[in-house]
PDB file of C-alpha atoms in Angstrom:
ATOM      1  CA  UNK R 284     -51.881 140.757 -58.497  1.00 68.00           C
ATOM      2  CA  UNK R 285     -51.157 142.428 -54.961  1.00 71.00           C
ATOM      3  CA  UNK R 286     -48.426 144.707 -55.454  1.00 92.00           C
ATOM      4  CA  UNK R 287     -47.076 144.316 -51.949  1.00 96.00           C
ATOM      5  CA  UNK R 288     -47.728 141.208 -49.924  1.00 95.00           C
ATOM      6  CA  UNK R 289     -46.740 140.528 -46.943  1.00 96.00           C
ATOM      7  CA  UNK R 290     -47.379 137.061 -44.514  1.00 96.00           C
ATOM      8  CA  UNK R 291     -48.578 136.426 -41.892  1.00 96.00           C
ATOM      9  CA  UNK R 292     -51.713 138.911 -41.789  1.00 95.00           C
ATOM     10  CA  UNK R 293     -52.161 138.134 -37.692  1.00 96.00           C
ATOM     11  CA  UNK R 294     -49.313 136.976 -35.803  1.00 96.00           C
ATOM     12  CA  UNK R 295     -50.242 136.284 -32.066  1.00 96.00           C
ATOM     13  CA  UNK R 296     -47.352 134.529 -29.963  1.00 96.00           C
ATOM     14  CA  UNK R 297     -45.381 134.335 -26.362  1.00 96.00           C
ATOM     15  CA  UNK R 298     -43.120 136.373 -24.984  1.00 97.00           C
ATOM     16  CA  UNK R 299     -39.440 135.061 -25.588  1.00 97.00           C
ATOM     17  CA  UNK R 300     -40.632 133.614 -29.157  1.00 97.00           C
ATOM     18  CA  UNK R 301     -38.478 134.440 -32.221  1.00 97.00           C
ATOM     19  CA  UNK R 302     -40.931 134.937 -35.628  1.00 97.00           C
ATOM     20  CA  UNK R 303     -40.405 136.003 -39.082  1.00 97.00           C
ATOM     21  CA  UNK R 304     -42.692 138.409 -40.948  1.00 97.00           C
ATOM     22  CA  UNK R 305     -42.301 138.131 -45.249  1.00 97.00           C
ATOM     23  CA  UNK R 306     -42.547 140.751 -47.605  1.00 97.00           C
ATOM     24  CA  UNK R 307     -42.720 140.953 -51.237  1.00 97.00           C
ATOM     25  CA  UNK R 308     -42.960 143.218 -54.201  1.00 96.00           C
ATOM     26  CA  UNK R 309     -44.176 143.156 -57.971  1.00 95.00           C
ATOM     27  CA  UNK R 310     -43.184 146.358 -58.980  1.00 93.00           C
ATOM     28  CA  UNK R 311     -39.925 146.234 -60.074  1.00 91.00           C
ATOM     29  CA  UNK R 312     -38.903 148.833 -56.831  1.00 91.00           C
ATOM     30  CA  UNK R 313     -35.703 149.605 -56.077  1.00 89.00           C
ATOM     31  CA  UNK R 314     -36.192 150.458 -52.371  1.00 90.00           C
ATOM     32  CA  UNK R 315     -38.051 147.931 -49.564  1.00 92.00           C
ATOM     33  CA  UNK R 316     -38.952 150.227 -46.303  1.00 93.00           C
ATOM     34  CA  UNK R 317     -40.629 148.214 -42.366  1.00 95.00           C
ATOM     35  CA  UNK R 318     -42.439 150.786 -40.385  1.00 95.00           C
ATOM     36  CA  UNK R 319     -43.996 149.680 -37.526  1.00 95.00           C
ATOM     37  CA  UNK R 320     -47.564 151.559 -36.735  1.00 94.00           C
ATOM     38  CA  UNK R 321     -47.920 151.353 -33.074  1.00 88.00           C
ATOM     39  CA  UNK R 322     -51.022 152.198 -30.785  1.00 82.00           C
ATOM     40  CA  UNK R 323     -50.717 155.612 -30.602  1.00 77.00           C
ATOM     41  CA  UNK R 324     -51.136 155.720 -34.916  1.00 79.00           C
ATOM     42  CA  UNK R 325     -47.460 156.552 -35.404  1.00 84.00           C
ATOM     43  CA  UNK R 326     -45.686 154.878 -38.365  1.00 89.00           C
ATOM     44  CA  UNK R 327     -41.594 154.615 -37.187  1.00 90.00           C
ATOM     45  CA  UNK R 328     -39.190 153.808 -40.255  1.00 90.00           C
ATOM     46  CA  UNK R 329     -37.185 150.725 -38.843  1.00 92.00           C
ATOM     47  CA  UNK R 330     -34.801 149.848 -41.865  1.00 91.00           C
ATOM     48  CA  UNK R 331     -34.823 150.937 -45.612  1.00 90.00           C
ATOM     49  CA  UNK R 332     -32.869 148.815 -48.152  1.00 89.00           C
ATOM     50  CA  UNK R 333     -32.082 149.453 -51.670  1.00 85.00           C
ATOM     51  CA  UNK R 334     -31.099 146.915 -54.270  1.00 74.00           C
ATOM     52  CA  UNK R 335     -30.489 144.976 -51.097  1.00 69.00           C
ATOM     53  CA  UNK R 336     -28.264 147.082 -49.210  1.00 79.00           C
ATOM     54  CA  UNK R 337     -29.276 148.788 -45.561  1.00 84.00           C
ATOM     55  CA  UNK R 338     -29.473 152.418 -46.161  1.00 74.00           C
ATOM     56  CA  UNK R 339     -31.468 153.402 -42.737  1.00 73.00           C
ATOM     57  CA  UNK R 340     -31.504 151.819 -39.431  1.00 74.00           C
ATOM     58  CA  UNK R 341     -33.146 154.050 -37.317  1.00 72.00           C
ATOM     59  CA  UNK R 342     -32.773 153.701 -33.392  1.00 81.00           C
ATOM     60  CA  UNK R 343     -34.288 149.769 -33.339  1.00 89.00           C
ATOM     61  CA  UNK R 344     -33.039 147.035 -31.108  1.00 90.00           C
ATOM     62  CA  UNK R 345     -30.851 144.525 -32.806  1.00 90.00           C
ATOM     63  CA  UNK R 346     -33.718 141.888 -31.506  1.00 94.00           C
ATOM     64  CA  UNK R 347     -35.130 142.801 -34.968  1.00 94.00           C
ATOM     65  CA  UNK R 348     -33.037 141.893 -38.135  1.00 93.00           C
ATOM     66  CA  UNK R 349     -34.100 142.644 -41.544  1.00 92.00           C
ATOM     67  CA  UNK R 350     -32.873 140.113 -44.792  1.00 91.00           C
ATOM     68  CA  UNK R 351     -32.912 140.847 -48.119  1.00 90.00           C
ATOM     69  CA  UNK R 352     -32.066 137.841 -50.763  1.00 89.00           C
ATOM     70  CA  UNK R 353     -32.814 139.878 -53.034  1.00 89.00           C
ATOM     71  CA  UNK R 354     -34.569 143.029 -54.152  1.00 87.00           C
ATOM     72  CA  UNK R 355     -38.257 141.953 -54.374  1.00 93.00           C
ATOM     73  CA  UNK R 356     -37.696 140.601 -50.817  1.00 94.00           C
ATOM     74  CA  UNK R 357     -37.232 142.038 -47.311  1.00 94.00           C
ATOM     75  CA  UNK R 358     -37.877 139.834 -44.589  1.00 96.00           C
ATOM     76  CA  UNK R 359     -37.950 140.700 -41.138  1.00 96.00           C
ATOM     77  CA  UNK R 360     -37.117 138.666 -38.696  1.00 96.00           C
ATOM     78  CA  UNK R 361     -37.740 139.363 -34.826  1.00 96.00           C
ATOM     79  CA  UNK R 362     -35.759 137.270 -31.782  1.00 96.00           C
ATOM     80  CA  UNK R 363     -37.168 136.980 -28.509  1.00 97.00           C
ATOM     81  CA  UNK R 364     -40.203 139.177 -28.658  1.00 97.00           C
ATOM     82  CA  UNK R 365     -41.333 140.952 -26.292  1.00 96.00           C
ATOM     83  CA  UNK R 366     -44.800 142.824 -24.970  1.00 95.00           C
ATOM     84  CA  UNK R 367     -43.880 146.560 -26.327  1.00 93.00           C
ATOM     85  CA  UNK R 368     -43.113 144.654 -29.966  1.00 95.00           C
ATOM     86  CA  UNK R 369     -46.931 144.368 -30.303  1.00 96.00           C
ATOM     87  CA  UNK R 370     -47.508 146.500 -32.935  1.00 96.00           C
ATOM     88  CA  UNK R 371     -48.894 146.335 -37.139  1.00 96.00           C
ATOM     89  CA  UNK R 372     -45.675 146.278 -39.227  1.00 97.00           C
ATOM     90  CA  UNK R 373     -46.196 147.426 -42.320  1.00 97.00           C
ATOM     91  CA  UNK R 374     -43.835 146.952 -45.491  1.00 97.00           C
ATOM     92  CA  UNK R 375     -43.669 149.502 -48.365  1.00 96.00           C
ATOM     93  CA  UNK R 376     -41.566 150.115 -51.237  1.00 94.00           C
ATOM     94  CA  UNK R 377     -41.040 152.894 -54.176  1.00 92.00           C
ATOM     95  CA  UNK R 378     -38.965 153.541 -57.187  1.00 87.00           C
ATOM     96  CA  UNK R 379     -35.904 155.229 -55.368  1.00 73.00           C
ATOM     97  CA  UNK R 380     -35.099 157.507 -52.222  1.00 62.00           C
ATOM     98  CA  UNK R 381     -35.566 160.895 -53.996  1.00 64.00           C
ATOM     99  CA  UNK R 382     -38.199 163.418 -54.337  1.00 61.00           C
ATOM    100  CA  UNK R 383     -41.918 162.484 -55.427  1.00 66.00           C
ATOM    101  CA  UNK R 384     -41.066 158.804 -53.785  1.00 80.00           C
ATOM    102  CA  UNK R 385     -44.305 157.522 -53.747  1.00 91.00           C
ATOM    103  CA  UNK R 386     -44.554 154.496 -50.781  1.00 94.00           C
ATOM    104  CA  UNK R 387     -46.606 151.402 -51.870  1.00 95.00           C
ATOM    105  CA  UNK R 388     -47.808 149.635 -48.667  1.00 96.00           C
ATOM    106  CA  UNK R 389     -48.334 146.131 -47.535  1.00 96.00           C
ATOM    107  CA  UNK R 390     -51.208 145.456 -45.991  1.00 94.00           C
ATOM    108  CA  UNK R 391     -49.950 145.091 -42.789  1.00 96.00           C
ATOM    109  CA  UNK R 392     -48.879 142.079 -40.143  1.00 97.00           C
ATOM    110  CA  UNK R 393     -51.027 142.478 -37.089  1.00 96.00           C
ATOM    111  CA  UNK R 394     -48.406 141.577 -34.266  1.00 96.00           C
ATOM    112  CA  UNK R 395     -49.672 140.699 -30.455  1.00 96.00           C
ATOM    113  CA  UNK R 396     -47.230 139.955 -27.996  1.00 96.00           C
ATOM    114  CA  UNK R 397     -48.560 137.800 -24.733  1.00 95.00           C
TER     115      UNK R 397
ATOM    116  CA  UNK P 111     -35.900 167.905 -33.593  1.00 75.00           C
ATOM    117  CA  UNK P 112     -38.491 167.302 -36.377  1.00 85.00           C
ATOM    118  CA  UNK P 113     -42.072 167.635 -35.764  1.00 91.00           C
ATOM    119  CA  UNK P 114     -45.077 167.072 -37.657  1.00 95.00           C
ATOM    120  CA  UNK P 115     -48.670 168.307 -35.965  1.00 96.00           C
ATOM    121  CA  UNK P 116     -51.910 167.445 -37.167  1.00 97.00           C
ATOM    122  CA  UNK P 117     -55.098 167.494 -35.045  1.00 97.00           C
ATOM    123  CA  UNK P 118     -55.973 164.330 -33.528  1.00 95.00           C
ATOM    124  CA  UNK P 119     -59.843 163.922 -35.162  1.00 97.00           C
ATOM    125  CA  UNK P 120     -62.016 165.763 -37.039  1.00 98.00           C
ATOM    126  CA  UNK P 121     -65.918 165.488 -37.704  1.00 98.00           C
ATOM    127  CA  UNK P 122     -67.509 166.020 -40.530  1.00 97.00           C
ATOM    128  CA  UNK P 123     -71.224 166.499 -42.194  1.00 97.00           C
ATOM    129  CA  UNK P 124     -71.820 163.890 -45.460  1.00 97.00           C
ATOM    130  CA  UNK P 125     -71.532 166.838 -48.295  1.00 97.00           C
ATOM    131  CA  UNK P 126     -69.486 168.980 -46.612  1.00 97.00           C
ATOM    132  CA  UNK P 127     -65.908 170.566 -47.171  1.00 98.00           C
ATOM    133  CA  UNK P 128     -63.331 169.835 -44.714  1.00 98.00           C
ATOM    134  CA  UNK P 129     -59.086 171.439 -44.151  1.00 98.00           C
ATOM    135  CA  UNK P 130     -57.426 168.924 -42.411  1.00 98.00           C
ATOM    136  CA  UNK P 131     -54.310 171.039 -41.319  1.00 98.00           C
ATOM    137  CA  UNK P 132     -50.499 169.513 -40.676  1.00 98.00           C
ATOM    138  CA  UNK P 133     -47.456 172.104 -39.723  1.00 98.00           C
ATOM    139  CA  UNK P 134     -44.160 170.613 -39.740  1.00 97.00           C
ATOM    140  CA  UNK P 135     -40.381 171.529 -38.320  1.00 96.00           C
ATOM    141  CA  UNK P 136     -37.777 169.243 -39.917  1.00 94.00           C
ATOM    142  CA  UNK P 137     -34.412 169.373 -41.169  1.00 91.00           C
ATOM    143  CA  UNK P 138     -34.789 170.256 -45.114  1.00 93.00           C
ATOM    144  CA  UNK P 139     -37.385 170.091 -46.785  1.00 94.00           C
ATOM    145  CA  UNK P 140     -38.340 167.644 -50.137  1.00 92.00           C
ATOM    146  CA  UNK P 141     -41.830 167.325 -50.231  1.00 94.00           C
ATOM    147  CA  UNK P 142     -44.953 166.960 -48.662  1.00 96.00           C
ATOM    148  CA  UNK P 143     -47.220 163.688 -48.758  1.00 96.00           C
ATOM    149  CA  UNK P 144     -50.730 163.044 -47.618  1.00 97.00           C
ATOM    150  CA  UNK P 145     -51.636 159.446 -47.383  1.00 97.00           C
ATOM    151  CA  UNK P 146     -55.076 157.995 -46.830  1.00 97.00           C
ATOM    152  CA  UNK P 147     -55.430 155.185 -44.189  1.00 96.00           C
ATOM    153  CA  UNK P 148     -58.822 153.116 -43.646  1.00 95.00           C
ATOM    154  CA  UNK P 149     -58.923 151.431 -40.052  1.00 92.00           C
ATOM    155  CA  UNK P 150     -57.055 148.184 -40.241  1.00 90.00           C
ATOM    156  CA  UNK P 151     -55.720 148.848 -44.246  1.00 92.00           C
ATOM    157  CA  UNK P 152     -52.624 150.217 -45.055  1.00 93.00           C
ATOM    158  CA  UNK P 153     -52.201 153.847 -45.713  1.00 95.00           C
ATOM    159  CA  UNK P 154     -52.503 154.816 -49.789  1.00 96.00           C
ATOM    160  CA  UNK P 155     -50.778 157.745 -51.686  1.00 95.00           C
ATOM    161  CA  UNK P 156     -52.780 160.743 -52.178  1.00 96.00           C
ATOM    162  CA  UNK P 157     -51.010 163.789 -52.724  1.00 95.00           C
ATOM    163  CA  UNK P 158     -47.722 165.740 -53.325  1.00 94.00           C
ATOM    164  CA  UNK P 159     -46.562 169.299 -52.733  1.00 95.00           C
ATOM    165  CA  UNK P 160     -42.869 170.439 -53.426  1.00 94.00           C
ATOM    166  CA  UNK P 161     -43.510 173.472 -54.574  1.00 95.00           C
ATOM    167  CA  UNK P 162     -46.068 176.389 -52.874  1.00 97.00           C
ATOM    168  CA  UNK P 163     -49.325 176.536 -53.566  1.00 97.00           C
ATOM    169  CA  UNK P 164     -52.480 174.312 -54.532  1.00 97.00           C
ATOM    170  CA  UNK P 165     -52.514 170.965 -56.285  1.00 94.00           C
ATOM    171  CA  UNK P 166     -56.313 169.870 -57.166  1.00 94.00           C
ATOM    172  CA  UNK P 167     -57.399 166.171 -57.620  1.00 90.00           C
ATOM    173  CA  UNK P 168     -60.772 165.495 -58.009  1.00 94.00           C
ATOM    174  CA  UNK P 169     -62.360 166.062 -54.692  1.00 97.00           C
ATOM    175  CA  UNK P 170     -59.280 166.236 -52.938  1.00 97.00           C
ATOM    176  CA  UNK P 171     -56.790 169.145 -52.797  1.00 97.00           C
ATOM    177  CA  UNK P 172     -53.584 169.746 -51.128  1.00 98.00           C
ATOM    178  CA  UNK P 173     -51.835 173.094 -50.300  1.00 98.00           C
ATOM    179  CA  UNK P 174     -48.103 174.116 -49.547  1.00 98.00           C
ATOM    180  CA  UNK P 175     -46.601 177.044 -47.750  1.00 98.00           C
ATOM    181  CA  UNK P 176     -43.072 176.517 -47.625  1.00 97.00           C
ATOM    182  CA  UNK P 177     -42.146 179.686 -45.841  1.00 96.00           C
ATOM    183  CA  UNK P 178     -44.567 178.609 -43.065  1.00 96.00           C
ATOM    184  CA  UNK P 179     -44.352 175.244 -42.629  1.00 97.00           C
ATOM    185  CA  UNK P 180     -47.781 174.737 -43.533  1.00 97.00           C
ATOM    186  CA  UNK P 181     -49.763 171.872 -45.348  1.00 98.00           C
ATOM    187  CA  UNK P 182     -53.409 171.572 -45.747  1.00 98.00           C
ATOM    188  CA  UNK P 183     -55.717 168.672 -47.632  1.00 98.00           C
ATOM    189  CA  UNK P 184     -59.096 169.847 -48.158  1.00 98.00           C
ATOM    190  CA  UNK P 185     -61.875 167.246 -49.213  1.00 98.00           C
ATOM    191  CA  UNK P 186     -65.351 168.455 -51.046  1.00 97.00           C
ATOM    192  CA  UNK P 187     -68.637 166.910 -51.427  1.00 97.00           C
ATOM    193  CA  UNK P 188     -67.435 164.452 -48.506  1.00 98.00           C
ATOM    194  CA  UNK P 189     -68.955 161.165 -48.670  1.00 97.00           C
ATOM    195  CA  UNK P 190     -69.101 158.200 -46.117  1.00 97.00           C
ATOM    196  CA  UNK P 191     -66.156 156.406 -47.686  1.00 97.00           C
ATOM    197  CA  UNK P 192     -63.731 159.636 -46.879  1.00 97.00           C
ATOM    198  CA  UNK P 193     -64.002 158.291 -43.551  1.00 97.00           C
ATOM    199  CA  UNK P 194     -60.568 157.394 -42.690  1.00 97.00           C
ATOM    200  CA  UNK P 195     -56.901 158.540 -41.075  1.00 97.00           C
ATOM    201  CA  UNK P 196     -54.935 161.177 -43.022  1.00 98.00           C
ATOM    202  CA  UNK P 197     -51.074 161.122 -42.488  1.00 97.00           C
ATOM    203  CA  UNK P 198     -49.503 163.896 -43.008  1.00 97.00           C
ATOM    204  CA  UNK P 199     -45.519 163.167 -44.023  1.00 96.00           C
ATOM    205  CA  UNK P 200     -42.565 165.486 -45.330  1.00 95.00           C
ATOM    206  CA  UNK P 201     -39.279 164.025 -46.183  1.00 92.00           C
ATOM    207  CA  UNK P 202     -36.443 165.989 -44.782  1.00 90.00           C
ATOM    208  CA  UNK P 203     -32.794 167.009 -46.739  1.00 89.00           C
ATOM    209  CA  UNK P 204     -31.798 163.270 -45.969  1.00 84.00           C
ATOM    210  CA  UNK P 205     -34.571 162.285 -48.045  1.00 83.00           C
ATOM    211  CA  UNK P 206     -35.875 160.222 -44.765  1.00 85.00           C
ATOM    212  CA  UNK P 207     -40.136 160.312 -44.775  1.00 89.00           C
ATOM    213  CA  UNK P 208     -41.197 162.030 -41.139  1.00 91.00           C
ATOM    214  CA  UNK P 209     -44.831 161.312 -40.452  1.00 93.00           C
ATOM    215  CA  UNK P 210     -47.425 162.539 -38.370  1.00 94.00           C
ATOM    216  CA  UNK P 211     -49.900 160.420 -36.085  1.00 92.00           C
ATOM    217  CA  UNK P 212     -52.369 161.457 -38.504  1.00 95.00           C
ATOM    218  CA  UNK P 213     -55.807 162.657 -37.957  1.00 97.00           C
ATOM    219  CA  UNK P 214     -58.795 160.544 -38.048  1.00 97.00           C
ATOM    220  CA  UNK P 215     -62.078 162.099 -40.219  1.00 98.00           C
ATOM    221  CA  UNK P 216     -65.375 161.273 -39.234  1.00 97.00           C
ATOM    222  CA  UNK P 217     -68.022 161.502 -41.450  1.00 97.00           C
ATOM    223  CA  UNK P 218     -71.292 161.659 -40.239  1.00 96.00           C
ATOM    224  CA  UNK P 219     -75.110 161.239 -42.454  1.00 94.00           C
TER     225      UNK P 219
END
């Protein structure tokens, strides 16, 4: 059983498009995390929630909307994409926000912007 | 602002021992992580360092110096399969995960 999974794997689309990426967990986590990994290697926290509450929103433009029904879920949801989005996302969660929090990633969504 | 600085890419003999070196400048400190990424996977857990010193696992060891803002993951008896990005991440007093670009390994035969 995959611990994290997240869907699609490859996501290629047009500029303007809106697209969803899902994510779910197994583990019984209390926290859901979506970096985004960009060219350069970098992996940028974009939102955080815990037991389906927003606990981070780092400096990300409100094109991108996370969605949590509940907390083995944390969709995120992107409106009218454009080039600079192209990017991997990853999703992660762990136990809780403290000390020793071990991430658990997803295996990434490829996204390419054209 | 915080900072995390790890050298871009490193090459290594099959065998060999290799540091891979991270400094860091952030606000707090609650931990040190090293992660293991393999192109196109996602990055996996390898190590943590709260407290100063050396933490051994198998082949792979990680080291903390606190007072210098100083992390280092050292890897012995490399083998092809070490070939891979290592992110280097501390999370800061607000218990937020700052990571560096990581540094790519190269192992060569």
């Amino acid at each position: 059983d995959t611990a994290v999974s997240q869907t699609p794997k490859y996501l290629v689309t047009q500029m303007g498009n809106d697209k969803s990426i899902k994510c779910e967990q197994n583990l019984g986590h209390d926290t859901m995390y979506w970096y985004k990994q960009d060219s350069k290697k970098f992996l940028k926290i974009m939102f955080s929630y815990n037991n389906k509450e927003l606990i981070i929103n780092e400096t990300v433009p409100n094109r991108f909307s996370p969605k949590s029904p509940d907390k083995a879920h944390l969709n995120l949801h992107i409106n009218s994409l454009e080039l600079g989005d192209s990017a991997v996302y990853f999703c992660a969660s762990s136990q809780d926000r403290v000390e020793a929090n071990v991430l658990t990633f997803g295996a990434g969504s490829r996204l390419t912007v054209l | 602002g915080q900072n995390i600085d790890q050298p871009t890419e490193m090459t290594a003999t099959e065998g060999a021992i290799v540091q891979i070196n991270c400094t860091y400048q952030t606000s707090g400190f609650n931990g040190l992580f090293w992660y293991q990424q393999h192109a196109g996977e996602a990055p996996t857990f390898l190590s943590y360092n709260v407290l100063d010193g050396l933490e051994e696992k198998g082949r792979f060891s990680s080291f903390l110096s606190r007072s210098k803002g100083y992390s280092y993951l050292l890897l012995k008896e490399l083998q092809m399969k070490d070939s891979a990005s290592y992110l280097c991440a501390v999370m800061d007093s607000n218990y937020q995960l700052i990571w560096g670009a990581g540094t790519k390994l190269i192992i060569k035969p």
